[in-house]
Amino acid sequence: MDDDWLELIPDEAAEAPGRAGTWTIAVIDDDPAVHEGTRYALAGYSLDGRGLDILSAHSGQEARALLAERRDVAIVLLDVVMETDDAGLQLIDYIRRELKEETVRIILRTGQPGQAPERRVIVDYDINDYKAKTELTADKLFTSLTAALRAYQQLRRLDETRRGLEIIIDAAPMLLDHKSMQRLAEGVLTQVASLLNVDCAGILVLREDEREAGDRAPAGSDGAPQGGFEGGSKGGPQGGFCVLAGSGLYGGYVGRDPGWPLDPGIQPLVEQAFAARRHSFGDGLSTLYVQTASGSEIVALIDTDRPLSDTDRALITLLAGRLSVAFDNVILYERLQRANVTLEQRVVERTAELIRANRRLDMQRSDLRRANSLKTEILGTIAHDLKNPLSVILGRSEMLTDLIGLDQGAAPGSDDARAAMRTQVDHIRTSATRLIDMIDSLMADAMNDALDITLRREPVDLAGLAREVCEANRPLAESKGQRLITDLAGPLQLCGDAERLREALDNLVSNAIKYSYPGGTITVRVRAEAGDYVCAVADQGPGLSPEDAGRLFGRYQRLSAKPTGGEGSTGLGLSIVKRIAELHGGRAEASSDGPGQGAVFSMRFPKEAVGVP
């Protein structure tokens, strides 16, 4: 008969779970049977959906090399006595002090409890449990391992939280220091990867208010505008999307032209995050939503190679809460930069306007100087060409008057004719006198308006000049019954403009005659006094009131007193005296004992100011 064949089909070997999905424990013992028994007792063990990855070492030295290489060990099942009686205890010191592994849980197993007493070991060494091999049954091993893994899990979570908080605290100043939106976005992606302690890719997308989006075009590292993807209706009324930064497989989106779409697999996630306005965490892709006080919105899409733990999510949420301040800081800084640029442009434009205005003013000032010089020249011509002929007319009218007086007693009936002739001569004299006064007023006004009066300096005898002026005005004083007295020192030489000084003295003397009462006395004194030359004219007129004292020497200022002979006044005489005195380095002065007490008007010239020869 045919033999029946029985073929045994081996079971399919289960795939070893990835290291990220297992708990790693190390069995360190010099007895191979302990390794086999431990693996047998823990076969099929699972906690929180994660199995065990059991590593083995048979001596303290071998264990040192293993633990230095594998830093993901959660539990160490350690024998005390191996190659030496205290090899296990020395390994504990190595783990805690040299490797600085404070979270790994150490369960000490010994077959010789007397070799390492439990109380002393618990006190002196940082271990988490102490078991004799004889009492460590499968159930007790399961219980001890589970308790240790729970403790390890909690410690790792605390350690990750502490490390994450340190990263967030350290990152805050650095993120706040960024002045570029792109640099800040790149820094955010870097900090997220550091916080999660994984290799991850990411992309950071900005949606701005329309006004801000229109004002700012994010610049790349080379200064060129960054790319983005078209928001269109998806961007809503708040404006379009713009890719600020990307890392890993998303780095290619930075620098693309606006309107370039994102990958179809991630664009809906970004749009959904903007619509939901909250964080979203998935198995591999997560989105963070940040809204700034300035109205801008940012979504960061993070692509990790493992799901985020509760600790990761809490830490990344905390970091996202701090990002609003950092982004607002950059947005406000960019606004300030734009405001500074605008202000600088306005300053440049305003400066240019002021320069043009100054040039126009300089041209106008030059034109005014030329006009003023022309006016002075014209008025000088008037004085020269009109005043002299008028003086001749006045002289001839005086001669006619004298001739008419000599013909008295001639043929009868001629008295009426002579009276008519005398009337006409008086009209001529009056008109000529009025014209001379008008010309003097024009000349005085021109001199006061002149911006650049030039003195023709020459040696002048101030006393002799005063004598000439007094003799010229003596007939006018005598016509009012006034006495004109001179009190002149010897020759007082100074260097000045004789015509200008004559004009000033003439104004003082003629004013004294004009305002003094008929029959009064006018005294003209020239003397050296306290190192100065002084020309003073004293009258017996109405004096100066308190109101007059405050407006003396001003242009077009008429005093409260009126001329005693009905003469006219332009109000320029004393201002001309003041101007001429100052041009010669001196000053004009006036004093009075009060109303009705007369007044003294004088010019004082320091000898050093006028350059005495």
XYZ file of C-alpha atoms in Angstrom:
613
model
C 0.000 0.000 0.000
C 1.113 3.486 -0.592
C 2.511 5.275 2.361
C 0.651 8.388 3.396
C 2.839 11.427 3.534
C 2.175 14.050 6.134
C 3.753 17.368 5.258
C 4.029 19.914 8.033
C 3.711 23.485 6.833
C 5.653 25.809 9.146
C 3.838 28.736 10.648
C 4.481 32.072 9.019
C 6.997 33.961 11.009
C 5.433 37.044 12.474
C 7.006 40.229 11.373
C 9.106 41.771 14.058
C 7.433 44.997 15.114
C 9.287 48.174 14.417
C 11.441 49.572 17.105
C 9.138 52.559 17.497
C 6.267 50.116 18.335
C 7.999 47.976 21.003
C 9.270 48.242 24.542
C 13.002 47.561 24.679
C 14.256 45.618 27.694
C 17.730 44.211 28.452
C 18.339 40.923 30.250
C 21.820 40.933 31.786
C 22.805 37.630 33.378
C 25.685 35.150 33.050
C 23.294 32.154 33.137
C 21.930 31.304 29.644
C 18.988 29.527 31.226
C 17.851 32.815 32.748
C 17.749 34.393 29.291
C 15.732 31.498 27.873
C 13.357 31.407 30.834
C 12.772 35.154 30.669
C 12.000 35.070 26.962
C 9.651 32.143 27.498
C 7.851 33.803 30.425
C 7.374 37.072 28.502
C 6.396 35.557 25.184
C 3.319 37.320 23.865
C 3.631 40.194 26.387
C 1.949 43.420 25.259
C 1.316 46.777 26.919
C -0.599 49.589 25.237
C -0.412 47.662 21.966
C 3.356 47.432 22.093
C 5.324 44.182 22.391
C 8.783 43.583 23.761
C 12.192 43.828 22.086
C 14.434 41.728 24.424
C 18.191 42.319 24.301
C 20.713 40.035 26.022
C 24.124 40.506 27.652
C 26.032 37.829 29.624
C 28.536 39.959 31.530
C 28.939 43.427 32.978
C 31.435 44.410 30.286
C 29.159 43.187 27.499
C 26.264 45.044 29.082
C 28.213 48.312 29.110
C 28.789 48.136 25.347
C 25.153 47.227 24.713
C 23.667 50.023 26.835
C 26.062 52.613 25.400
C 24.858 51.707 21.912
C 21.143 51.283 22.614
C 19.833 54.340 24.477
C 16.184 53.298 24.068
C 16.254 50.589 26.760
C 13.301 50.964 29.119
C 13.880 48.090 31.601
C 17.108 46.368 32.733
C 16.711 42.917 34.367
C 20.100 42.754 36.081
C 21.954 39.946 37.889
C 24.265 41.018 40.723
C 26.921 38.328 40.555
C 28.436 37.715 37.120
C 32.128 37.796 36.241
C 32.667 39.375 39.670
C 30.649 39.390 42.836
C 29.636 43.047 42.369
C 29.590 43.309 38.552
C 25.885 44.111 38.614
C 26.283 46.832 41.234
C 29.111 48.446 39.263
C 26.924 48.387 36.161
C 24.247 50.317 38.081
C 26.763 53.087 38.817
C 27.790 53.092 35.158
C 24.192 53.472 33.976
C 23.282 56.258 36.399
C 26.527 58.255 36.571
C 28.281 57.821 33.251
C 25.394 57.235 30.852
C 23.196 59.710 32.808
C 20.196 57.431 32.251
C 17.780 58.400 34.986
C 14.566 57.197 33.368
C 15.560 53.559 32.631
C 14.062 51.217 35.258
C 16.469 48.676 36.879
C 15.100 45.462 38.420
C 17.845 43.678 40.331
C 17.609 39.819 40.267
C 19.937 37.668 42.353
C 20.299 34.001 43.100
C 22.390 34.733 46.170
C 20.472 37.250 48.330
C 23.101 37.120 51.022
C 25.773 38.291 48.594
C 23.960 41.624 48.132
C 21.618 42.307 51.059
C 18.350 43.893 49.902
C 18.256 46.821 52.357
C 21.817 47.918 51.709
C 21.396 47.681 47.941
C 18.095 49.587 47.948
C 19.649 52.383 50.020
C 23.039 52.638 48.333
C 22.073 52.082 44.690
C 19.461 53.723 42.473
C 17.416 50.641 41.612
C 13.661 50.287 41.267
C 13.036 46.715 42.437
C 14.898 43.836 44.103
C 13.853 40.269 43.466
C 15.321 36.867 44.269
C 15.332 34.561 41.269
C 13.565 31.892 43.271
C 10.564 34.116 43.971
C 10.370 35.735 40.532
C 7.672 33.560 39.001
C 6.139 34.289 35.604
C 3.228 36.161 37.179
C 5.471 38.227 39.446
C 7.800 38.950 36.529
C 4.782 40.120 34.522
C 3.636 42.347 37.402
C 7.077 43.831 38.070
C 7.721 44.458 34.372
C 4.344 46.138 33.842
C 4.793 48.394 36.876
C 8.303 49.332 35.730
C 7.138 50.091 32.171
C 4.342 52.309 33.517
C 6.848 54.204 35.626
C 9.254 54.429 32.690
C 6.458 55.753 30.460
C 5.540 58.457 32.973
C 9.161 59.453 33.494
C 9.746 59.642 29.740
C 6.672 61.822 29.380
C 7.882 64.113 32.135
C 11.349 64.205 30.607
C 9.939 64.997 27.166
C 7.740 67.681 28.654
C 10.684 69.226 30.468
C 12.837 69.092 27.330
C 10.004 70.538 25.251
C 9.434 73.391 27.690
C 13.152 74.167 27.665
C 13.071 74.249 23.856
C 10.029 76.551 23.885
C 11.610 78.871 26.450
C 14.892 78.963 24.528
C 13.092 79.406 21.207
C 10.944 82.363 22.296
C 13.738 84.998 22.354
C 15.198 83.662 19.120
C 11.847 83.753 17.312
C 11.139 87.260 18.618
C 14.484 88.430 17.245
C 13.535 87.629 13.659
C 12.765 90.695 11.526
C 11.842 88.812 8.343
C 8.632 86.829 7.895
C 10.456 84.151 5.920
C 13.234 83.798 8.519
C 10.643 83.503 11.267
C 8.732 80.837 9.323
C 11.923 78.824 8.779
C 12.728 79.141 12.472
C 9.261 77.873 13.405
C 9.662 74.713 11.313
C 13.102 74.122 12.821
C 11.787 74.522 16.365
C 8.844 72.196 15.704
C 11.212 69.460 14.481
C 13.430 69.980 17.523
C 10.451 69.942 19.865
C 9.078 66.671 18.479
C 12.586 65.174 18.335
C 11.805 63.530 14.995
C 12.689 64.029 11.377
C 9.749 65.877 9.891
C 8.843 67.908 6.846
C 6.614 70.942 6.928
C 5.168 73.926 5.144
C 4.037 77.237 6.617
C 1.270 79.176 4.836
C 0.147 82.748 5.518
C -3.228 84.306 4.822
C -3.204 88.068 5.338
C -5.743 90.813 5.387
C -6.181 92.181 1.863
C -4.614 95.522 2.776
C -1.562 93.879 4.273
C -1.288 91.362 1.436
C -1.343 94.220 -1.048
C 1.346 96.172 0.794
C 3.806 93.327 1.399
C 5.298 90.731 -0.911
C 7.283 88.235 1.207
C 10.872 88.099 0.029
C 13.029 85.017 -0.372
C 16.579 84.686 0.822
C 17.769 86.380 -2.363
C 15.340 89.252 -1.974
C 13.002 87.992 -4.724
C 9.287 87.783 -3.945
C 8.207 84.456 -2.578
C 5.738 82.203 -4.255
C 2.443 81.008 -2.901
C -0.676 79.284 -4.010
C -3.781 80.971 -5.233
C -6.354 81.617 -2.580
C -9.103 82.793 -4.870
C -12.482 82.140 -3.392
C -10.861 79.635 -1.065
C -8.933 82.400 0.566
C -12.173 84.125 1.416
C -12.624 87.857 1.814
C -9.525 88.154 3.958
C -7.052 87.804 1.109
C -4.909 85.131 -0.590
C -2.484 82.468 0.566
C 1.272 82.758 0.546
C 3.879 80.058 1.248
C 6.391 81.497 3.706
C 8.671 78.503 4.267
C 8.963 74.796 3.569
C 11.241 71.982 4.682
C 11.889 68.460 3.474
C 9.745 67.443 0.544
C 7.833 70.762 0.800
C 10.870 72.973 0.307
C 10.158 73.300 -3.409
C 7.041 75.423 -2.812
C 9.133 78.371 -1.630
C 10.047 80.708 -4.466
C 7.306 79.584 -6.844
C 5.211 82.140 -8.677
C 1.972 83.202 -6.965
C -0.941 81.065 -8.014
C 1.044 77.821 -8.076
C -1.168 75.229 -6.321
C -0.097 72.982 -3.488
C -0.103 69.210 -3.799
C -3.703 67.914 -4.024
C -3.054 65.756 -0.998
C -2.247 68.659 1.335
C -4.074 71.682 -0.091
C -7.452 70.523 1.304
C -5.852 70.099 4.736
C -4.520 73.657 4.676
C -7.843 75.054 3.489
C -9.687 73.063 6.125
C -7.388 74.407 8.853
C -8.076 77.986 7.744
C -11.797 77.271 7.686
C -11.900 75.460 11.067
C -9.429 77.856 12.760
C -8.069 75.178 15.103
C -5.302 72.603 15.349
C -5.759 69.182 13.786
C -3.637 66.091 14.551
C -3.516 62.970 12.364
C -1.426 59.819 12.166
C 1.184 61.412 9.914
C -0.031 64.903 8.940
C -0.959 67.559 11.493
C -1.952 71.194 11.032
C -1.391 74.067 13.454
C -3.495 77.235 13.259
C -2.249 80.607 14.514
C -4.120 83.907 14.381
C -2.299 87.165 15.150
C -3.682 90.285 16.754
C -3.056 92.148 13.491
C -5.569 89.931 11.646
C -3.162 87.619 9.816
C -3.629 83.837 9.885
C -0.905 81.173 9.660
C -1.239 77.426 9.117
C 1.729 75.113 9.641
C 1.430 71.622 8.166
C 3.723 69.089 9.860
C 4.500 65.706 8.276
C 6.056 63.274 10.809
C 7.118 59.628 10.574
C 5.104 58.673 13.667
C 1.844 59.721 15.311
C 2.178 62.522 17.831
C 1.801 61.559 21.470
C -0.373 63.448 23.901
C 2.773 65.098 25.250
C 3.838 66.109 21.743
C 0.428 67.604 21.060
C 0.395 69.533 24.331
C 3.868 70.924 23.735
C 3.257 71.857 20.122
C -0.023 73.553 21.112
C 1.879 75.552 23.721
C 4.482 76.570 21.125
C 1.749 77.605 18.679
C 0.266 79.859 21.348
C 3.574 81.722 21.585
C 3.927 82.138 17.831
C 1.204 84.779 17.597
C 3.412 87.286 19.411
C 6.403 86.445 17.208
C 4.443 86.856 13.969
C 2.857 90.091 15.207
C 6.336 91.328 16.066
C 7.511 90.731 12.485
C 4.333 92.197 10.980
C 4.651 95.345 13.081
C 8.346 95.594 12.256
C 7.587 95.351 8.527
C 4.906 98.014 8.916
C 7.425 100.212 10.699
C 9.935 99.618 7.905
C 7.366 100.604 5.297
C 6.445 103.669 7.352
C 10.140 104.597 7.605
C 10.576 104.242 3.854
C 7.494 106.386 3.266
C 8.713 108.936 5.798
C 12.168 109.028 4.230
C 10.607 109.563 0.813
C 8.455 112.372 2.201
C 11.498 113.925 3.890
C 13.442 113.740 0.620
C 10.537 115.261 -1.297
C 10.010 117.955 1.331
C 13.733 118.718 1.385
C 13.719 119.065 -2.388
C 10.733 121.410 -2.158
C 12.500 123.518 0.469
C 15.642 123.652 -1.665
C 13.591 124.825 -4.628
C 11.792 127.356 -2.431
C 15.116 128.633 -1.076
C 16.410 129.027 -4.604
C 13.305 130.974 -5.546
C 13.725 133.141 -2.448
C 17.388 133.738 -3.294
C 16.408 134.795 -6.800
C 13.666 137.050 -5.428
C 16.071 138.535 -2.895
C 18.558 139.259 -5.658
C 15.779 140.878 -7.667
C 14.786 142.959 -4.638
C 18.369 144.052 -4.097
C 18.619 145.138 -7.708
C 15.245 146.904 -7.467
C 16.291 148.612 -4.255
C 19.575 149.741 -5.790
C 17.702 150.991 -8.843
C 15.227 152.852 -6.631
C 18.023 154.479 -4.670
C 19.754 155.427 -7.894
C 16.551 156.922 -9.336
C 15.851 158.870 -6.162
C 19.429 160.129 -6.160
C 18.918 161.274 -9.707
C 15.715 163.047 -8.648
C 17.547 164.758 -5.828
C 20.335 165.826 -8.132
C 18.262 166.811 -11.147
C 15.231 168.347 -9.431
C 16.347 169.693 -6.107
C 19.032 171.953 -7.519
C 16.715 173.615 -10.091
C 14.097 174.046 -7.378
C 16.668 175.758 -5.195
C 17.360 178.132 -8.094
C 13.632 178.803 -8.456
C 13.386 179.621 -4.762
C 16.378 181.916 -4.985
C 14.923 183.766 -8.003
C 11.577 184.141 -6.266
C 13.328 185.787 -3.338
C 15.050 188.143 -5.771
C 11.737 188.984 -7.432
C 10.255 189.771 -4.050
C 13.150 192.088 -3.305
C 12.807 193.810 -6.706
C 9.095 194.288 -6.188
C 9.846 195.981 -2.874
C 12.366 198.324 -4.531
C 9.789 199.528 -7.103
C 7.420 200.848 -4.448
C 6.645 204.561 -5.027
C 6.931 204.321 -8.836
C 4.140 205.225 -11.209
C 0.701 205.608 -9.600
C -1.676 202.743 -10.134
C 1.073 200.175 -10.166
C 0.435 199.030 -6.544
C -2.228 196.592 -7.663
C 0.122 195.128 -10.249
C 2.888 194.730 -7.700
C 0.483 193.070 -5.236
C -0.554 190.630 -7.935
C 3.112 189.947 -8.759
C 3.917 189.379 -5.078
C 1.014 186.914 -4.805
C 2.250 184.926 -7.779
C 5.800 184.892 -6.411
C 4.476 183.588 -3.085
C 2.683 180.825 -4.950
C 5.918 179.912 -6.734
C 7.876 179.858 -3.477
C 5.231 177.755 -1.704
C 5.063 175.198 -4.518
C 8.841 174.948 -4.761
C 9.137 174.506 -1.000
C 6.517 171.714 -1.072
C 8.389 169.965 -3.876
C 11.666 170.158 -1.963
C 9.967 168.673 1.124
C 8.562 165.850 -0.993
C 11.999 165.132 -2.487
C 13.581 165.118 0.987
C 10.915 162.679 2.180
C 11.549 160.347 -0.785
C 15.268 160.463 -0.170
C 14.813 159.701 3.518
C 12.496 156.803 2.761
C 14.943 155.384 0.224
C 17.790 155.539 2.690
C 15.785 153.728 5.363
C 14.811 150.971 2.914
C 18.310 150.549 1.508
C 19.751 147.147 2.449
C 23.365 147.857 1.666
C 24.126 151.552 2.281
C 27.788 152.238 1.636
C 29.452 155.088 3.483
C 32.041 157.211 1.687
C 34.399 157.665 4.594
C 36.716 160.632 4.743
C 38.106 162.914 7.453
C 35.292 165.170 8.698
C 35.419 168.076 11.151
C 32.296 167.427 13.197
C 32.304 170.934 14.725
C 32.750 172.639 11.353
C 29.967 170.511 9.876
C 27.617 171.560 12.694
C 28.510 175.211 12.093
C 27.593 174.954 8.392
C 24.266 173.281 9.188
C 23.407 175.972 11.733
C 24.171 178.780 9.280
C 21.999 177.138 6.634
C 19.063 176.891 9.082
C 19.542 180.271 10.737
C 17.182 182.206 8.331
C 14.409 179.688 9.142
C 14.923 180.211 12.887
C 14.973 183.974 12.526
C 11.725 183.894 10.549
C 10.092 182.415 13.700
C 11.873 184.865 16.022
C 14.059 182.093 17.479
C 17.671 182.327 18.593
C 20.053 179.662 17.208
C 23.129 179.444 19.432
C 26.192 177.284 18.768
C 28.502 175.929 21.454
C 31.229 174.289 19.403
C 34.565 172.964 20.576
C 37.702 173.108 18.516
C 37.974 170.892 15.424
C 36.830 167.325 16.220
C 38.061 165.074 13.449
C 36.437 161.711 12.743
C 36.315 159.421 9.738
C 32.809 159.342 8.296
C 30.458 160.239 5.453
C 30.137 164.025 5.455
C 26.866 164.087 3.458
C 25.176 161.532 5.728
C 26.332 163.305 8.888
C 25.199 166.640 7.453
C 21.752 165.142 6.760
C 21.465 163.829 10.335
C 22.492 167.162 11.875
C 20.145 169.024 9.560
C 17.244 166.829 10.699
C 17.998 167.506 14.375
C 18.344 171.274 13.912
C 15.325 171.637 11.598
C 13.204 169.558 14.009
C 14.222 171.819 16.905
C 13.205 174.891 14.893
C 9.982 173.231 13.758
C 8.794 172.223 17.263
C 10.171 175.132 19.355
C 7.882 178.024 20.234
C 8.436 181.377 18.521
C 10.960 183.438 20.458
C 12.594 180.356 21.962
C 16.293 179.477 22.018
C 17.936 176.522 20.298
C 21.415 175.478 21.322
C 23.701 173.258 19.221
C 26.685 171.746 21.074
C 29.567 169.642 19.752
C 32.119 168.408 22.287
C 34.223 165.468 23.435
C 32.659 163.734 26.385
C 33.908 160.624 28.228
C 35.919 159.497 25.211
C 33.012 160.023 22.760
C 32.135 162.772 20.299
C 28.671 164.153 21.061
C 26.462 166.348 18.843
C 23.503 167.623 20.890
C 20.611 169.949 19.935
C 18.607 171.387 22.851
C 15.315 173.223 22.308
C 12.685 174.986 24.416
C 9.772 173.180 22.849
C 6.930 171.128 24.376
C 9.257 168.363 25.555
C 8.531 164.640 25.437
C 5.518 162.868 26.926
C 5.786 159.286 28.314
C 4.044 158.094 25.149
C 6.653 159.778 22.965
C 9.561 158.185 24.849
C 8.469 154.689 23.792
C 8.295 155.413 20.056
C 11.184 157.773 19.414
C 13.350 157.083 16.378
C 10.708 154.813 14.805
C 9.746 155.096 11.164
C 6.666 157.194 10.429
C 6.274 157.974 14.129
C 4.865 161.407 14.722
C 5.206 162.829 18.244
C 2.305 164.114 20.262
C 3.581 167.715 19.892
C 2.733 169.606 16.716
C 5.009 171.937 14.727
C 4.555 175.451 16.072
C 4.601 177.184 12.667
C 2.208 174.904 10.781
C 5.092 173.003 9.118
C 4.583 169.477 7.751
C 6.154 166.300 9.120
C 6.845 162.892 7.521
C 7.741 161.062 10.725
C 11.066 159.947 9.199
C 13.536 162.543 10.467
C 14.502 160.876 13.776
C 14.612 157.377 12.228
C 17.104 158.723 9.658
C 19.208 160.215 12.462
C 19.248 156.850 14.260
C 20.208 154.952 11.079
C 23.073 157.303 10.208
C 24.435 157.237 13.781
C 24.404 153.421 13.814
C 26.091 153.250 10.404
C 28.945 155.244 11.938
C 29.132 152.921 14.975
C 27.306 155.350 17.258
C 23.815 155.749 18.639
C 21.014 158.342 18.818
C 19.638 159.491 22.157
C 16.878 161.788 23.490
C 16.075 163.193 26.924
C 13.507 165.520 28.424
C 12.621 166.816 31.878
C 8.949 166.407 31.005
C 6.153 168.071 29.030
C 6.792 171.799 28.525
C 10.457 171.479 29.603
C 12.012 171.151 26.163
C 14.101 168.212 24.916
C 17.678 167.337 23.967
C 18.390 165.133 20.920
C 21.943 163.959 20.380
C 24.243 161.600 18.459
C 27.117 159.920 20.285
C 30.096 158.522 18.317
C 32.805 156.440 20.051
C 36.153 157.566 18.707
C 37.369 154.006 18.200
C 34.197 153.158 16.236
C 34.554 155.939 13.695
C 38.288 155.564 13.243
C 39.657 158.906 14.365
C 42.685 159.840 12.182
